[in-house]
């Protein structure tokens, strides 16, 4: 008998009015649900696709949408407390996912499904591919390593999560600012200047333009002056110098994590899951 995933998960509506407390509660609810499902899978006496692979897949489908929604608020909310809560929620969810992916007891159940040759033959090709992909994800998370090696990899990945959150927070909170005369912004519609802040520099009124998208995009698309567009692009691309240190550390840690898993480079690790498969194919 072929087992099929029947549940259709509908995405929740994006709620811009969520409070920090609601965001934290949602993250806690998602992490608790994740642990509950993984505990149940780990406890299966006779793991099958129906009681092991399918619940894990449904969990990913059901939780992914809400997790993305509460994490998205850090990029768009006008309330700093909401942005901070969203950022912390993303960190909590990422750490929970990492911990779940490194559970040897859950991997043991998944592996038993893969070791059941006859059971695999009875699955539809799509279900079989899902089971194989899931097992591969656990292996890529370090489940083929010794306990000491897994602990080292977990430490590395926790730091990568922290770096990613800090990088994003810096990008979201830091805005470049440029001052332009009306002539330098020729090509922008009159509506662009309505209620726009101005500063007087050496007796000349100049408009304040930030690197926030509502300011940046119209300038890049409509400003006639190449010099104006260049200044804005430079302001956008250089507005978080503190991220250079974070990026350098992340690059080194990604390479370290890949080598811990037996890959030569981070690119080799990433491309294994893509159509290209190897760096040589890309180059």
PDB file of C-alpha atoms in Angstrom:
ATOM      1  CA  UNK A   1       0.000   0.000   0.000  1.00  0.00           C
ATOM      2  CA  UNK A   2       1.404   3.380  -1.024  1.00  0.00           C
ATOM      3  CA  UNK A   3       1.493   6.051   1.669  1.00  0.00           C
ATOM      4  CA  UNK A   4       0.708   9.624   0.636  1.00  0.00           C
ATOM      5  CA  UNK A   5       0.880  12.932   2.413  1.00  0.00           C
ATOM      6  CA  UNK A   6      -2.684  14.220   2.312  1.00  0.00           C
ATOM      7  CA  UNK A   7      -2.540  17.332   4.481  1.00  0.00           C
ATOM      8  CA  UNK A   8      -2.630  20.682   2.715  1.00  0.00           C
ATOM      9  CA  UNK A   9      -1.154  23.482   4.802  1.00  0.00           C
ATOM     10  CA  UNK A  10      -2.545  26.943   4.290  1.00  0.00           C
ATOM     11  CA  UNK A  11      -0.316  29.965   4.948  1.00  0.00           C
ATOM     12  CA  UNK A  12      -1.294  32.310   7.716  1.00  0.00           C
ATOM     13  CA  UNK A  13      -1.964  35.954   6.960  1.00  0.00           C
ATOM     14  CA  UNK A  14       0.862  38.347   7.702  1.00  0.00           C
ATOM     15  CA  UNK A  15      -0.045  40.295  10.844  1.00  0.00           C
ATOM     16  CA  UNK A  16       1.865  43.555  11.214  1.00  0.00           C
ATOM     17  CA  UNK A  17       0.193  44.229  14.559  1.00  0.00           C
ATOM     18  CA  UNK A  18       1.751  41.376  16.493  1.00  0.00           C
ATOM     19  CA  UNK A  19       3.229  42.499  19.795  1.00  0.00           C
ATOM     20  CA  UNK A  20       6.651  41.395  21.064  1.00  0.00           C
ATOM     21  CA  UNK A  21       4.906  39.130  23.574  1.00  0.00           C
ATOM     22  CA  UNK A  22       2.828  37.498  20.820  1.00  0.00           C
ATOM     23  CA  UNK A  23       5.931  36.952  18.710  1.00  0.00           C
ATOM     24  CA  UNK A  24       7.794  35.323  21.606  1.00  0.00           C
ATOM     25  CA  UNK A  25       4.777  33.144  22.412  1.00  0.00           C
ATOM     26  CA  UNK A  26       4.493  32.026  18.779  1.00  0.00           C
ATOM     27  CA  UNK A  27       8.178  31.080  18.690  1.00  0.00           C
ATOM     28  CA  UNK A  28       7.819  29.141  21.942  1.00  0.00           C
ATOM     29  CA  UNK A  29       4.759  27.348  20.580  1.00  0.00           C
ATOM     30  CA  UNK A  30       6.592  26.369  17.395  1.00  0.00           C
ATOM     31  CA  UNK A  31       9.663  25.070  19.223  1.00  0.00           C
ATOM     32  CA  UNK A  32       7.470  23.092  21.642  1.00  0.00           C
ATOM     33  CA  UNK A  33       5.559  21.550  18.724  1.00  0.00           C
ATOM     34  CA  UNK A  34       8.836  20.673  17.013  1.00  0.00           C
ATOM     35  CA  UNK A  35      10.150  18.898  20.115  1.00  0.00           C
ATOM     36  CA  UNK A  36       6.866  17.064  20.615  1.00  0.00           C
ATOM     37  CA  UNK A  37       6.887  15.659  17.069  1.00  0.00           C
ATOM     38  CA  UNK A  38      10.556  14.696  17.229  1.00  0.00           C
ATOM     39  CA  UNK A  39      10.100  13.008  20.611  1.00  0.00           C
ATOM     40  CA  UNK A  40       7.242  10.930  19.213  1.00  0.00           C
ATOM     41  CA  UNK A  41       9.254   9.934  16.135  1.00  0.00           C
ATOM     42  CA  UNK A  42      12.244   8.985  18.274  1.00  0.00           C
ATOM     43  CA  UNK A  43      10.027   6.748  20.438  1.00  0.00           C
ATOM     44  CA  UNK A  44       8.654   4.672  17.539  1.00  0.00           C
ATOM     45  CA  UNK A  45       9.239   0.959  18.144  1.00  0.00           C
ATOM     46  CA  UNK A  46       8.753   0.135  14.454  1.00  0.00           C
ATOM     47  CA  UNK A  47       9.522   3.227  12.349  1.00  0.00           C
ATOM     48  CA  UNK A  48       7.713   3.459   9.014  1.00  0.00           C
ATOM     49  CA  UNK A  49       7.164   6.159   6.444  1.00  0.00           C
ATOM     50  CA  UNK A  50       3.714   6.859   7.928  1.00  0.00           C
ATOM     51  CA  UNK A  51       4.810   7.276  11.547  1.00  0.00           C
ATOM     52  CA  UNK A  52       8.280   8.751  10.994  1.00  0.00           C
ATOM     53  CA  UNK A  53       8.903  10.467   7.668  1.00  0.00           C
ATOM     54  CA  UNK A  54       5.393  11.825   7.133  1.00  0.00           C
ATOM     55  CA  UNK A  55       5.065  13.511  10.572  1.00  0.00           C
ATOM     56  CA  UNK A  56       8.433  15.198  10.152  1.00  0.00           C
ATOM     57  CA  UNK A  57       7.464  16.432   6.698  1.00  0.00           C
ATOM     58  CA  UNK A  58       4.099  17.704   7.924  1.00  0.00           C
ATOM     59  CA  UNK A  59       5.834  19.508  10.779  1.00  0.00           C
ATOM     60  CA  UNK A  60       8.070  21.336   8.335  1.00  0.00           C
ATOM     61  CA  UNK A  61       5.102  22.331   6.177  1.00  0.00           C
ATOM     62  CA  UNK A  62       2.926  23.408   9.091  1.00  0.00           C
ATOM     63  CA  UNK A  63       5.589  25.359  10.972  1.00  0.00           C
ATOM     64  CA  UNK A  64       7.548  26.872   8.105  1.00  0.00           C
ATOM     65  CA  UNK A  65       4.928  29.438   7.130  1.00  0.00           C
ATOM     66  CA  UNK A  66       4.354  30.851  10.603  1.00  0.00           C
ATOM     67  CA  UNK A  67       8.074  30.839  11.382  1.00  0.00           C
ATOM     68  CA  UNK A  68       8.752  32.869   8.241  1.00  0.00           C
ATOM     69  CA  UNK A  69       5.998  35.338   9.099  1.00  0.00           C
ATOM     70  CA  UNK A  70       7.201  36.138  12.597  1.00  0.00           C
ATOM     71  CA  UNK A  71      10.825  36.337  11.382  1.00  0.00           C
ATOM     72  CA  UNK A  72       9.836  38.659   8.532  1.00  0.00           C
ATOM     73  CA  UNK A  73       8.678  41.386  10.925  1.00  0.00           C
ATOM     74  CA  UNK A  74      12.269  42.280  11.791  1.00  0.00           C
ATOM     75  CA  UNK A  75      12.635  43.540   8.222  1.00  0.00           C
ATOM     76  CA  UNK A  76       9.504  45.679   7.977  1.00  0.00           C
ATOM     77  CA  UNK A  77       8.105  46.706  11.366  1.00  0.00           C
ATOM     78  CA  UNK A  78       8.344  50.383  12.345  1.00  0.00           C
ATOM     79  CA  UNK A  79       8.461  49.353  16.023  1.00  0.00           C
ATOM     80  CA  UNK A  80      11.984  48.564  17.240  1.00  0.00           C
ATOM     81  CA  UNK A  81      10.670  46.334  20.035  1.00  0.00           C
ATOM     82  CA  UNK A  82       8.804  44.259  17.467  1.00  0.00           C
ATOM     83  CA  UNK A  83      11.911  44.069  15.260  1.00  0.00           C
ATOM     84  CA  UNK A  84      14.026  42.948  18.198  1.00  0.00           C
ATOM     85  CA  UNK A  85      11.446  40.342  19.246  1.00  0.00           C
ATOM     86  CA  UNK A  86      11.267  39.042  15.683  1.00  0.00           C
ATOM     87  CA  UNK A  87      15.052  38.787  15.524  1.00  0.00           C
ATOM     88  CA  UNK A  88      15.200  36.896  18.820  1.00  0.00           C
ATOM     89  CA  UNK A  89      12.395  34.603  17.639  1.00  0.00           C
ATOM     90  CA  UNK A  90      14.314  33.791  14.472  1.00  0.00           C
ATOM     91  CA  UNK A  91      17.371  32.933  16.564  1.00  0.00           C
ATOM     92  CA  UNK A  92      15.347  30.687  18.881  1.00  0.00           C
ATOM     93  CA  UNK A  93      13.727  28.899  15.939  1.00  0.00           C
ATOM     94  CA  UNK A  94      17.054  28.421  14.160  1.00  0.00           C
ATOM     95  CA  UNK A  95      18.677  26.954  17.286  1.00  0.00           C
ATOM     96  CA  UNK A  96      15.679  24.653  17.759  1.00  0.00           C
ATOM     97  CA  UNK A  97      15.902  23.429  14.162  1.00  0.00           C
ATOM     98  CA  UNK A  98      19.627  22.839  14.512  1.00  0.00           C
ATOM     99  CA  UNK A  99      19.157  20.866  17.737  1.00  0.00           C
ATOM    100  CA  UNK A 100      16.389  18.773  16.175  1.00  0.00           C
ATOM    101  CA  UNK A 101      18.476  18.010  13.104  1.00  0.00           C
ATOM    102  CA  UNK A 102      21.300  16.721  15.333  1.00  0.00           C
ATOM    103  CA  UNK A 103      19.168  14.292  17.373  1.00  0.00           C
ATOM    104  CA  UNK A 104      20.660  10.834  16.984  1.00  0.00           C
ATOM    105  CA  UNK A 105      17.506   9.132  18.306  1.00  0.00           C
ATOM    106  CA  UNK A 106      15.357  10.726  15.592  1.00  0.00           C
ATOM    107  CA  UNK A 107      17.968   9.888  12.960  1.00  0.00           C
ATOM    108  CA  UNK A 108      17.879   6.303  14.214  1.00  0.00           C
ATOM    109  CA  UNK A 109      14.170   6.098  13.405  1.00  0.00           C
ATOM    110  CA  UNK A 110      14.647   7.689   9.982  1.00  0.00           C
ATOM    111  CA  UNK A 111      17.525   5.351   9.197  1.00  0.00           C
ATOM    112  CA  UNK A 112      15.413   2.294  10.065  1.00  0.00           C
ATOM    113  CA  UNK A 113      12.902   3.389   7.448  1.00  0.00           C
ATOM    114  CA  UNK A 114      15.712   3.600   4.892  1.00  0.00           C
ATOM    115  CA  UNK A 115      17.101   0.211   5.956  1.00  0.00           C
ATOM    116  CA  UNK A 116      13.721  -1.450   5.309  1.00  0.00           C
ATOM    117  CA  UNK A 117      14.351  -2.364   1.672  1.00  0.00           C
ATOM    118  CA  UNK A 118      10.949  -3.951   1.154  1.00  0.00           C
ATOM    119  CA  UNK A 119       9.131  -1.009   2.736  1.00  0.00           C
ATOM    120  CA  UNK A 120      10.967   1.406   0.467  1.00  0.00           C
ATOM    121  CA  UNK A 121       9.967  -0.553  -2.620  1.00  0.00           C
ATOM    122  CA  UNK A 122       6.308  -0.194  -1.663  1.00  0.00           C
ATOM    123  CA  UNK A 123       6.521   3.596  -1.466  1.00  0.00           C
ATOM    124  CA  UNK A 124       5.691   5.886  -4.360  1.00  0.00           C
ATOM    125  CA  UNK A 125       8.817   7.383  -5.980  1.00  0.00           C
ATOM    126  CA  UNK A 126       8.082  10.790  -4.462  1.00  0.00           C
ATOM    127  CA  UNK A 127       7.768   9.352  -0.949  1.00  0.00           C
ATOM    128  CA  UNK A 128      10.919   7.311  -1.371  1.00  0.00           C
ATOM    129  CA  UNK A 129      12.793  10.394  -2.542  1.00  0.00           C
ATOM    130  CA  UNK A 130      11.507  12.301   0.498  1.00  0.00           C
ATOM    131  CA  UNK A 131      12.760   9.612   2.881  1.00  0.00           C
ATOM    132  CA  UNK A 132      16.169   9.525   1.204  1.00  0.00           C
ATOM    133  CA  UNK A 133      16.420  13.306   1.240  1.00  0.00           C
ATOM    134  CA  UNK A 134      15.522  13.445   4.925  1.00  0.00           C
ATOM    135  CA  UNK A 135      18.170  10.887   5.817  1.00  0.00           C
ATOM    136  CA  UNK A 136      20.717  12.838   3.810  1.00  0.00           C
ATOM    137  CA  UNK A 137      19.822  16.032   5.694  1.00  0.00           C
ATOM    138  CA  UNK A 138      20.515  14.325   9.010  1.00  0.00           C
ATOM    139  CA  UNK A 139      23.843  13.102   7.723  1.00  0.00           C
ATOM    140  CA  UNK A 140      24.697  16.617   6.533  1.00  0.00           C
ATOM    141  CA  UNK A 141      23.841  17.825  10.030  1.00  0.00           C
ATOM    142  CA  UNK A 142      26.573  15.636  11.491  1.00  0.00           C
ATOM    143  CA  UNK A 143      24.756  12.458  12.498  1.00  0.00           C
ATOM    144  CA  UNK A 144      27.488  10.377  10.886  1.00  0.00           C
ATOM    145  CA  UNK A 145      30.085  11.830  13.255  1.00  0.00           C
ATOM    146  CA  UNK A 146      31.162  10.748  16.718  1.00  0.00           C
ATOM    147  CA  UNK A 147      29.619  12.417  19.786  1.00  0.00           C
ATOM    148  CA  UNK A 148      32.689  14.621  20.300  1.00  0.00           C
ATOM    149  CA  UNK A 149      32.737  15.629  16.640  1.00  0.00           C
ATOM    150  CA  UNK A 150      29.008  16.443  16.747  1.00  0.00           C
ATOM    151  CA  UNK A 151      29.533  18.627  19.797  1.00  0.00           C
ATOM    152  CA  UNK A 152      32.235  20.566  17.968  1.00  0.00           C
ATOM    153  CA  UNK A 153      30.040  20.966  14.881  1.00  0.00           C
ATOM    154  CA  UNK A 154      27.100  22.094  17.027  1.00  0.00           C
ATOM    155  CA  UNK A 155      29.268  24.781  18.623  1.00  0.00           C
ATOM    156  CA  UNK A 156      30.363  25.989  15.173  1.00  0.00           C
ATOM    157  CA  UNK A 157      26.808  26.116  13.834  1.00  0.00           C
ATOM    158  CA  UNK A 158      25.476  27.908  16.890  1.00  0.00           C
ATOM    159  CA  UNK A 159      28.035  30.618  16.312  1.00  0.00           C
ATOM    160  CA  UNK A 160      27.048  30.823  12.635  1.00  0.00           C
ATOM    161  CA  UNK A 161      23.420  31.345  13.656  1.00  0.00           C
ATOM    162  CA  UNK A 162      24.450  34.125  16.047  1.00  0.00           C
ATOM    163  CA  UNK A 163      26.534  35.790  13.332  1.00  0.00           C
ATOM    164  CA  UNK A 164      23.653  35.602  10.847  1.00  0.00           C
ATOM    165  CA  UNK A 165      21.202  37.186  13.275  1.00  0.00           C
ATOM    166  CA  UNK A 166      23.631  39.953  14.205  1.00  0.00           C
ATOM    167  CA  UNK A 167      24.426  40.583  10.522  1.00  0.00           C
ATOM    168  CA  UNK A 168      20.728  40.917   9.677  1.00  0.00           C
ATOM    169  CA  UNK A 169      20.024  43.121  12.670  1.00  0.00           C
ATOM    170  CA  UNK A 170      22.845  45.483  11.691  1.00  0.00           C
ATOM    171  CA  UNK A 171      21.564  45.632   8.125  1.00  0.00           C
ATOM    172  CA  UNK A 172      18.007  46.354   9.239  1.00  0.00           C
ATOM    173  CA  UNK A 173      18.896  49.002  11.810  1.00  0.00           C
ATOM    174  CA  UNK A 174      21.681  50.900  10.014  1.00  0.00           C
ATOM    175  CA  UNK A 175      20.591  53.444   7.399  1.00  0.00           C
ATOM    176  CA  UNK A 176      22.891  55.435   5.193  1.00  0.00           C
ATOM    177  CA  UNK A 177      21.933  59.080   4.693  1.00  0.00           C
ATOM    178  CA  UNK A 178      22.737  61.432   1.816  1.00  0.00           C
ATOM    179  CA  UNK A 179      21.775  65.069   1.255  1.00  0.00           C
ATOM    180  CA  UNK A 180      20.760  66.262  -2.220  1.00  0.00           C
ATOM    181  CA  UNK A 181      19.546  69.487  -3.754  1.00  0.00           C
ATOM    182  CA  UNK A 182      16.343  69.434  -5.773  1.00  0.00           C
ATOM    183  CA  UNK A 183      18.426  69.723  -8.948  1.00  0.00           C
ATOM    184  CA  UNK A 184      20.456  66.665  -8.016  1.00  0.00           C
ATOM    185  CA  UNK A 185      17.199  64.747  -7.668  1.00  0.00           C
ATOM    186  CA  UNK A 186      15.833  65.818 -11.039  1.00  0.00           C
ATOM    187  CA  UNK A 187      13.558  63.147 -12.474  1.00  0.00           C
ATOM    188  CA  UNK A 188      11.844  62.349  -9.164  1.00  0.00           C
ATOM    189  CA  UNK A 189       8.104  63.205  -9.038  1.00  0.00           C
ATOM    190  CA  UNK A 190       6.794  66.004  -6.809  1.00  0.00           C
ATOM    191  CA  UNK A 191       5.215  63.418  -4.507  1.00  0.00           C
ATOM    192  CA  UNK A 192       8.713  62.203  -3.569  1.00  0.00           C
ATOM    193  CA  UNK A 193       9.413  65.524  -1.848  1.00  0.00           C
ATOM    194  CA  UNK A 194       6.161  65.801   0.115  1.00  0.00           C
ATOM    195  CA  UNK A 195       6.935  65.996   3.830  1.00  0.00           C
ATOM    196  CA  UNK A 196      10.553  64.971   3.173  1.00  0.00           C
ATOM    197  CA  UNK A 197      12.989  66.255   5.787  1.00  0.00           C
ATOM    198  CA  UNK A 198      15.465  68.908   4.725  1.00  0.00           C
ATOM    199  CA  UNK A 199      18.695  70.348   6.080  1.00  0.00           C
ATOM    200  CA  UNK A 200      20.369  73.611   5.264  1.00  0.00           C
ATOM    201  CA  UNK A 201      24.038  73.290   4.329  1.00  0.00           C
ATOM    202  CA  UNK A 202      25.984  76.518   3.666  1.00  0.00           C
ATOM    203  CA  UNK A 203      22.733  78.314   3.009  1.00  0.00           C
ATOM    204  CA  UNK A 204      21.507  75.684   0.534  1.00  0.00           C
ATOM    205  CA  UNK A 205      18.425  73.598   1.277  1.00  0.00           C
ATOM    206  CA  UNK A 206      19.037  69.898   0.757  1.00  0.00           C
ATOM    207  CA  UNK A 207      16.671  66.944   0.993  1.00  0.00           C
ATOM    208  CA  UNK A 208      17.425  64.036   3.312  1.00  0.00           C
ATOM    209  CA  UNK A 209      17.478  60.720   1.449  1.00  0.00           C
ATOM    210  CA  UNK A 210      18.084  57.479   3.344  1.00  0.00           C
ATOM    211  CA  UNK A 211      18.915  53.999   2.144  1.00  0.00           C
ATOM    212  CA  UNK A 212      15.487  52.719   3.184  1.00  0.00           C
ATOM    213  CA  UNK A 213      13.837  51.198   0.128  1.00  0.00           C
ATOM    214  CA  UNK A 214      11.041  53.821  -0.176  1.00  0.00           C
ATOM    215  CA  UNK A 215      13.802  56.434  -0.484  1.00  0.00           C
ATOM    216  CA  UNK A 216      16.423  54.406  -2.327  1.00  0.00           C
ATOM    217  CA  UNK A 217      14.492  52.635  -5.067  1.00  0.00           C
ATOM    218  CA  UNK A 218      12.862  55.730  -6.665  1.00  0.00           C
ATOM    219  CA  UNK A 219      16.234  57.488  -6.787  1.00  0.00           C
ATOM    220  CA  UNK A 220      17.938  54.500  -8.396  1.00  0.00           C
ATOM    221  CA  UNK A 221      15.144  54.132 -10.941  1.00  0.00           C
ATOM    222  CA  UNK A 222      14.260  57.730 -11.792  1.00  0.00           C
ATOM    223  CA  UNK A 223      17.057  60.143 -10.882  1.00  0.00           C
ATOM    224  CA  UNK A 224      18.555  61.572 -14.063  1.00  0.00           C
ATOM    225  CA  UNK A 225      21.945  62.286 -12.505  1.00  0.00           C
ATOM    226  CA  UNK A 226      24.411  59.405 -12.697  1.00  0.00           C
ATOM    227  CA  UNK A 227      26.410  60.996  -9.857  1.00  0.00           C
ATOM    228  CA  UNK A 228      23.314  60.980  -7.625  1.00  0.00           C
ATOM    229  CA  UNK A 229      22.593  57.331  -8.348  1.00  0.00           C
ATOM    230  CA  UNK A 230      26.231  56.439  -7.715  1.00  0.00           C
ATOM    231  CA  UNK A 231      26.239  58.209  -4.336  1.00  0.00           C
ATOM    232  CA  UNK A 232      23.108  56.380  -3.255  1.00  0.00           C
ATOM    233  CA  UNK A 233      24.442  53.006  -4.397  1.00  0.00           C
ATOM    234  CA  UNK A 234      27.681  53.618  -2.517  1.00  0.00           C
ATOM    235  CA  UNK A 235      25.751  54.667   0.609  1.00  0.00           C
ATOM    236  CA  UNK A 236      23.676  51.488   0.401  1.00  0.00           C
ATOM    237  CA  UNK A 237      26.601  49.139  -0.171  1.00  0.00           C
ATOM    238  CA  UNK A 238      28.863  50.598   2.550  1.00  0.00           C
ATOM    239  CA  UNK A 239      26.361  51.329   5.312  1.00  0.00           C
ATOM    240  CA  UNK A 240      27.295  48.474   7.665  1.00  0.00           C
ATOM    241  CA  UNK A 241      31.089  48.410   8.025  1.00  0.00           C
ATOM    242  CA  UNK A 242      30.682  46.458  11.275  1.00  0.00           C
ATOM    243  CA  UNK A 243      29.388  43.542   9.200  1.00  0.00           C
ATOM    244  CA  UNK A 244      32.769  43.027   7.548  1.00  0.00           C
ATOM    245  CA  UNK A 245      34.161  41.393  10.686  1.00  0.00           C
ATOM    246  CA  UNK A 246      31.049  39.217  11.020  1.00  0.00           C
ATOM    247  CA  UNK A 247      31.244  38.109   7.398  1.00  0.00           C
ATOM    248  CA  UNK A 248      34.934  37.241   7.682  1.00  0.00           C
ATOM    249  CA  UNK A 249      34.266  35.102  10.757  1.00  0.00           C
ATOM    250  CA  UNK A 250      31.265  33.436   9.095  1.00  0.00           C
ATOM    251  CA  UNK A 251      33.277  32.540   5.978  1.00  0.00           C
ATOM    252  CA  UNK A 252      35.954  30.890   8.115  1.00  0.00           C
ATOM    253  CA  UNK A 253      33.378  29.010  10.204  1.00  0.00           C
ATOM    254  CA  UNK A 254      31.482  27.796   7.135  1.00  0.00           C
ATOM    255  CA  UNK A 255      34.687  26.324   5.763  1.00  0.00           C
ATOM    256  CA  UNK A 256      35.456  24.752   9.132  1.00  0.00           C
ATOM    257  CA  UNK A 257      31.963  23.233   9.386  1.00  0.00           C
ATOM    258  CA  UNK A 258      32.178  21.829   5.850  1.00  0.00           C
ATOM    259  CA  UNK A 259      35.542  20.215   6.552  1.00  0.00           C
ATOM    260  CA  UNK A 260      34.237  18.703   9.792  1.00  0.00           C
ATOM    261  CA  UNK A 261      31.633  16.949   7.626  1.00  0.00           C
ATOM    262  CA  UNK A 262      34.227  15.702   5.152  1.00  0.00           C
ATOM    263  CA  UNK A 263      33.817  18.308   2.403  1.00  0.00           C
ATOM    264  CA  UNK A 264      36.720  20.268   0.953  1.00  0.00           C
ATOM    265  CA  UNK A 265      34.873  23.592   0.844  1.00  0.00           C
ATOM    266  CA  UNK A 266      31.588  25.209   1.875  1.00  0.00           C
ATOM    267  CA  UNK A 267      30.709  25.403  -1.831  1.00  0.00           C
ATOM    268  CA  UNK A 268      31.083  21.644  -2.152  1.00  0.00           C
ATOM    269  CA  UNK A 269      28.778  21.173   0.853  1.00  0.00           C
ATOM    270  CA  UNK A 270      26.086  23.515  -0.511  1.00  0.00           C
ATOM    271  CA  UNK A 271      26.168  22.340  -4.121  1.00  0.00           C
ATOM    272  CA  UNK A 272      25.666  18.690  -3.184  1.00  0.00           C
ATOM    273  CA  UNK A 273      21.954  19.505  -2.817  1.00  0.00           C
ATOM    274  CA  UNK A 274      21.744  21.520  -6.051  1.00  0.00           C
ATOM    275  CA  UNK A 275      21.493  20.522  -9.688  1.00  0.00           C
ATOM    276  CA  UNK A 276      25.154  21.395 -10.308  1.00  0.00           C
ATOM    277  CA  UNK A 277      26.296  18.962  -7.564  1.00  0.00           C
ATOM    278  CA  UNK A 278      29.981  20.046  -7.588  1.00  0.00           C
ATOM    279  CA  UNK A 279      32.004  23.288  -7.746  1.00  0.00           C
ATOM    280  CA  UNK A 280      33.705  22.007 -10.898  1.00  0.00           C
ATOM    281  CA  UNK A 281      30.338  21.911 -12.683  1.00  0.00           C
ATOM    282  CA  UNK A 282      29.680  25.534 -11.731  1.00  0.00           C
ATOM    283  CA  UNK A 283      33.112  26.754 -12.775  1.00  0.00           C
TER     284      UNK A 283
END
